[in-house]
Amino acid sequence: MNDAPATPVGRALSSSELVTVMSHFHRAEIARMAGWRDRIDRTSNWAITVVAAMLSVSLSTASAHHGVLLFAMLLVLLLLWIEARRYRFFDVYRARVRQFERHYFAQIFSPQPDFASDWLLVVGESLRAPKFLVSQRVALARRLRRNYIHLMLILLLAWILKLSTPSLLDQHAPVGFVGTLREAVAAAALGPVPGGAIVALVTVLYAGLLAAAFLMSGDDGELSFGDVHV
């Protein structure tokens, strides 16, 4: 093996060439960031479509089982997991774009002395060995807090309405709400699984979602700068 020290390849760029390279690279990173942002929006749109479709099916007729809403919850959670993975890729390219905005363009428009002079080394290392900047857990918390907690709460309210309204469970039942909480819990039965177990599972699920959305810290890194975030 050759143990000789590595030497830089190519030649040093002139100032005009460096400006050209940085401008093209910045444009390319914006394009990649926008591409992943579009993928995130598509997943969110799928989730909204699923919620709207399941609400229409379950609340429009008494013959629709309340399990349709439980199935919708699972689908939305699956889409949340997919979107969190896409968000991790998006965050890598967003961070590079923000490096240019904060340390290059901002210095041109509003110079500050000795402001992160080694930022190009950070960008270079990111190109040499790309790594995710956030974990799957943090990505899940961010996307849940941004969009998905609202969709899940809508499904929960619809499920409660379905169980507490006899006319939505049986077309021959009178219009109104159930008389006792025990009747609503009993109506939550799913096949051989009793209603109490289903209610307990849904309660644990939503307690975990609320804890993940509002109790776990996920606003570190680039989100610490400014108030405008994706």
Short mmCIF file of C-alpha atoms in Angstrom, two decimals:
data_model
loop_
_atom_site.label_atom_id
_atom_site.label_comp_id
_atom_site.label_asym_id
_atom_site.label_seq_id
_atom_site.Cartn_x
_atom_site.Cartn_y
_atom_site.Cartn_z
CA MET A 1 0.00 0.00 0.00
CA ASN A 2 1.10 3.54 -0.67
CA ASP A 3 1.46 5.40 2.65
CA ALA A 4 2.37 8.73 1.05
CA PRO A 5 0.28 11.66 2.34
CA ALA A 6 -2.66 12.63 0.19
CA THR A 7 -2.31 15.75 -1.90
CA PRO A 8 -5.10 17.98 -3.17
CA VAL A 9 -6.38 17.13 -6.64
CA GLY A 10 -6.75 19.89 -9.19
CA ARG A 11 -5.77 23.51 -8.88
CA ALA A 12 -6.82 26.37 -6.66
CA LEU A 13 -9.80 28.32 -7.98
CA SER A 14 -9.67 32.00 -8.67
CA SER A 15 -12.14 34.24 -6.85
CA SER A 16 -14.44 34.50 -9.88
CA GLU A 17 -14.34 30.72 -10.42
CA LEU A 18 -15.11 30.14 -6.75
CA VAL A 19 -18.12 32.45 -6.92
CA THR A 20 -19.36 30.57 -10.00
CA VAL A 21 -18.91 27.17 -8.35
CA MET A 22 -20.67 28.26 -5.18
CA SER A 23 -23.58 29.79 -7.10
CA HIS A 24 -24.15 26.62 -9.13
CA PHE A 25 -23.75 24.40 -6.09
CA HIS A 26 -26.23 26.50 -4.13
CA ARG A 27 -28.74 26.25 -6.97
CA ALA A 28 -28.27 22.47 -7.17
CA GLU A 29 -28.80 22.04 -3.42
CA ILE A 30 -31.98 24.11 -3.59
CA ALA A 31 -33.25 21.84 -6.37
CA ARG A 32 -32.54 18.71 -4.31
CA MET A 33 -34.11 20.28 -1.22
CA ALA A 34 -37.21 21.25 -3.23
CA GLY A 35 -37.45 17.70 -4.61
CA TRP A 36 -37.53 16.16 -1.14
CA ARG A 37 -39.89 18.89 0.05
CA ASP A 38 -42.27 17.88 -2.74
CA ARG A 39 -42.10 14.25 -1.57
CA ILE A 40 -42.96 15.35 1.97
CA ASP A 41 -45.95 17.34 0.71
CA ARG A 42 -47.17 14.32 -1.26
CA THR A 43 -47.16 12.15 1.84
CA SER A 44 -49.06 14.81 3.78
CA ASN A 45 -51.58 15.04 0.95
CA TRP A 46 -52.05 11.26 1.03
CA ALA A 47 -52.69 11.42 4.78
CA ILE A 48 -55.27 14.19 4.37
CA THR A 49 -56.97 12.21 1.60
CA VAL A 50 -57.08 9.08 3.77
CA VAL A 51 -58.64 11.01 6.66
CA ALA A 52 -61.24 12.68 4.44
CA ALA A 53 -62.18 9.41 2.72
CA MET A 54 -62.46 7.42 5.96
CA LEU A 55 -64.53 10.14 7.62
CA SER A 56 -66.89 10.16 4.66
CA VAL A 57 -67.26 6.38 4.72
CA SER A 58 -67.65 5.94 8.47
CA LEU A 59 -69.94 8.87 9.32
CA SER A 60 -72.16 8.87 6.26
CA THR A 61 -73.87 5.54 6.95
CA ALA A 62 -74.71 3.43 9.99
CA SER A 63 -73.61 0.26 8.19
CA ALA A 64 -69.96 1.39 8.26
CA HIS A 65 -68.05 -0.23 11.13
CA HIS A 66 -66.17 1.98 13.59
CA GLY A 67 -63.11 -0.12 12.80
CA VAL A 68 -62.80 1.89 9.59
CA LEU A 69 -61.59 4.82 11.71
CA LEU A 70 -59.14 2.58 13.58
CA PHE A 71 -57.80 1.40 10.23
CA ALA A 72 -57.46 5.05 9.17
CA MET A 73 -55.37 5.73 12.28
CA LEU A 74 -52.98 2.93 11.31
CA LEU A 75 -52.71 4.22 7.75
CA VAL A 76 -51.94 7.74 8.94
CA LEU A 77 -49.26 6.39 11.31
CA LEU A 78 -47.70 4.49 8.40
CA LEU A 79 -47.65 7.65 6.31
CA LEU A 80 -46.12 9.52 9.26
CA TRP A 81 -43.29 6.97 9.39
CA ILE A 82 -42.68 7.30 5.64
CA GLU A 83 -42.75 11.09 5.84
CA ALA A 84 -40.30 11.14 8.74
CA ARG A 85 -37.82 9.16 6.65
CA ARG A 86 -38.23 11.59 3.77
CA TYR A 87 -37.84 14.49 6.16
CA ARG A 88 -34.42 13.21 7.25
CA PHE A 89 -33.17 13.40 3.65
CA PHE A 90 -34.77 16.80 3.19
CA ASP A 91 -33.09 18.07 6.37
CA VAL A 92 -29.63 17.24 5.01
CA TYR A 93 -30.06 19.42 1.92
CA ARG A 94 -31.95 22.10 3.83
CA ALA A 95 -29.01 22.38 6.22
CA ARG A 96 -26.55 22.88 3.33
CA VAL A 97 -28.74 25.59 1.80
CA ARG A 98 -28.99 27.31 5.16
CA GLN A 99 -25.20 27.21 5.51
CA PHE A 100 -24.94 29.22 2.31
CA GLU A 101 -27.69 31.61 3.34
CA ARG A 102 -26.36 32.28 6.84
CA HIS A 103 -22.62 32.26 6.23
CA TYR A 104 -22.21 33.39 2.61
CA PHE A 105 -25.10 35.47 1.34
CA ALA A 106 -25.90 37.03 4.73
CA GLN A 107 -22.24 38.04 5.03
CA ILE A 108 -22.46 39.79 1.68
CA PHE A 109 -25.59 41.74 2.60
CA SER A 110 -24.82 42.27 6.30
CA PRO A 111 -21.17 41.48 7.12
CA GLN A 112 -20.17 40.42 10.63
CA PRO A 113 -16.52 39.96 11.65
CA ASP A 114 -15.26 36.38 12.12
CA PHE A 115 -18.70 34.84 11.67
CA ALA A 116 -18.29 31.03 11.34
CA SER A 117 -15.24 31.24 9.09
CA ASP A 118 -14.97 27.42 8.84
CA TRP A 119 -18.46 26.82 7.43
CA LEU A 120 -17.11 25.67 4.05
CA LEU A 121 -15.25 22.88 5.84
CA VAL A 122 -18.56 21.74 7.33
CA VAL A 123 -20.17 21.70 3.89
CA GLY A 124 -17.17 19.88 2.44
CA GLU A 125 -17.30 17.15 5.10
CA SER A 126 -21.02 16.77 4.47
CA LEU A 127 -20.29 16.17 0.79
CA ARG A 128 -17.45 13.78 1.53
CA ALA A 129 -19.39 11.69 4.07
CA PRO A 130 -23.11 12.53 3.99
CA LYS A 131 -24.87 11.79 7.28
CA PHE A 132 -28.35 12.31 8.62
CA LEU A 133 -28.55 15.29 10.95
CA VAL A 134 -31.62 14.14 12.87
CA SER A 135 -32.73 10.74 14.10
CA GLN A 136 -35.91 8.99 13.03
CA ARG A 137 -37.38 9.77 16.45
CA VAL A 138 -36.75 13.50 16.13
CA ALA A 139 -38.07 13.49 12.55
CA LEU A 140 -41.24 11.73 13.72
CA ALA A 141 -41.72 14.29 16.50
CA ARG A 142 -41.27 17.22 14.13
CA ARG A 143 -43.68 15.96 11.48
CA LEU A 144 -46.16 14.86 14.13
CA ARG A 145 -46.11 18.28 15.75
CA ARG A 146 -46.34 20.06 12.41
CA ASN A 147 -49.17 18.13 10.71
CA TYR A 148 -50.05 14.66 11.87
CA ILE A 149 -51.19 15.29 15.43
CA HIS A 150 -54.09 17.35 14.01
CA LEU A 151 -55.11 14.57 11.63
CA MET A 152 -54.95 11.98 14.40
CA LEU A 153 -57.07 14.15 16.71
CA ILE A 154 -59.69 14.54 13.98
CA LEU A 155 -59.85 10.75 13.63
CA LEU A 156 -60.12 10.36 17.41
CA LEU A 157 -63.01 12.83 17.63
CA ALA A 158 -64.77 11.08 14.74
CA TRP A 159 -64.30 7.70 16.46
CA ILE A 160 -65.75 9.04 19.72
CA LEU A 161 -68.68 10.54 17.81
CA LYS A 162 -69.26 7.23 16.04
CA LEU A 163 -69.32 5.27 19.30
CA SER A 164 -71.43 7.79 21.21
CA THR A 165 -74.14 8.19 18.55
CA PRO A 166 -76.43 5.14 18.28
CA SER A 167 -77.82 6.29 14.92
CA LEU A 168 -74.29 6.04 13.47
CA LEU A 169 -74.01 2.43 14.66
CA ASP A 170 -77.52 1.18 13.95
CA GLN A 171 -79.81 2.71 11.35
CA HIS A 172 -82.86 1.77 13.45
CA ALA A 173 -81.56 3.49 16.58
CA PRO A 174 -83.03 6.83 17.64
CA VAL A 175 -81.13 10.04 17.00
CA GLY A 176 -79.14 11.16 20.02
CA PHE A 177 -76.22 10.11 22.19
CA VAL A 178 -75.68 6.96 24.25
CA GLY A 179 -76.99 7.03 27.78
CA THR A 180 -73.90 5.81 29.64
CA LEU A 181 -70.16 5.57 29.17
CA ARG A 182 -70.39 1.79 29.56
CA GLU A 183 -72.56 1.58 26.44
CA ALA A 184 -70.05 3.60 24.42
CA VAL A 185 -67.16 1.41 25.60
CA ALA A 186 -69.13 -1.74 24.78
CA ALA A 187 -69.78 -0.41 21.28
CA ALA A 188 -66.00 -0.17 20.75
CA ALA A 189 -65.69 -3.97 20.61
CA LEU A 190 -63.81 -5.24 17.58
CA GLY A 191 -64.63 -8.87 16.79
CA PRO A 192 -63.64 -11.03 19.78
CA VAL A 193 -61.71 -8.13 21.36
CA PRO A 194 -63.80 -6.39 24.03
CA GLY A 195 -64.49 -2.69 23.84
CA GLY A 196 -62.53 -1.91 27.01
CA ALA A 197 -59.33 -3.33 25.50
CA ILE A 198 -59.80 -1.30 22.30
CA VAL A 199 -60.39 1.89 24.28
CA ALA A 200 -57.29 1.20 26.39
CA LEU A 201 -55.14 0.64 23.28
CA VAL A 202 -56.38 3.85 21.65
CA THR A 203 -55.77 5.77 24.89
CA VAL A 204 -52.18 4.49 25.14
CA LEU A 205 -51.60 5.29 21.45
CA TYR A 206 -52.73 8.89 21.76
CA ALA A 207 -50.91 9.42 25.04
CA GLY A 208 -47.72 8.32 23.29
CA LEU A 209 -48.39 10.59 20.33
CA LEU A 210 -49.00 13.62 22.53
CA ALA A 211 -45.85 12.89 24.51
CA ALA A 212 -43.81 12.50 21.32
CA ALA A 213 -45.21 15.70 19.83
CA PHE A 214 -44.93 18.06 22.80
CA LEU A 215 -42.63 16.55 25.42
CA MET A 216 -39.71 15.38 23.27
CA SER A 217 -37.22 18.03 22.26
CA GLY A 218 -36.79 18.26 18.49
CA ASP A 219 -36.12 21.92 17.72
CA ASP A 220 -32.34 21.82 17.86
CA GLY A 221 -29.86 22.37 15.05
CA GLU A 222 -30.85 24.69 12.25
CA LEU A 223 -34.32 25.19 13.72
CA SER A 224 -32.71 27.18 16.53
CA PHE A 225 -32.12 30.09 14.14
CA GLY A 226 -35.15 32.21 13.26
CA ASP A 227 -38.86 31.48 13.26
CA VAL A 228 -39.45 30.52 9.60
CA HIS A 229 -39.09 26.75 9.26
CA VAL A 230 -40.43 24.09 6.93
#
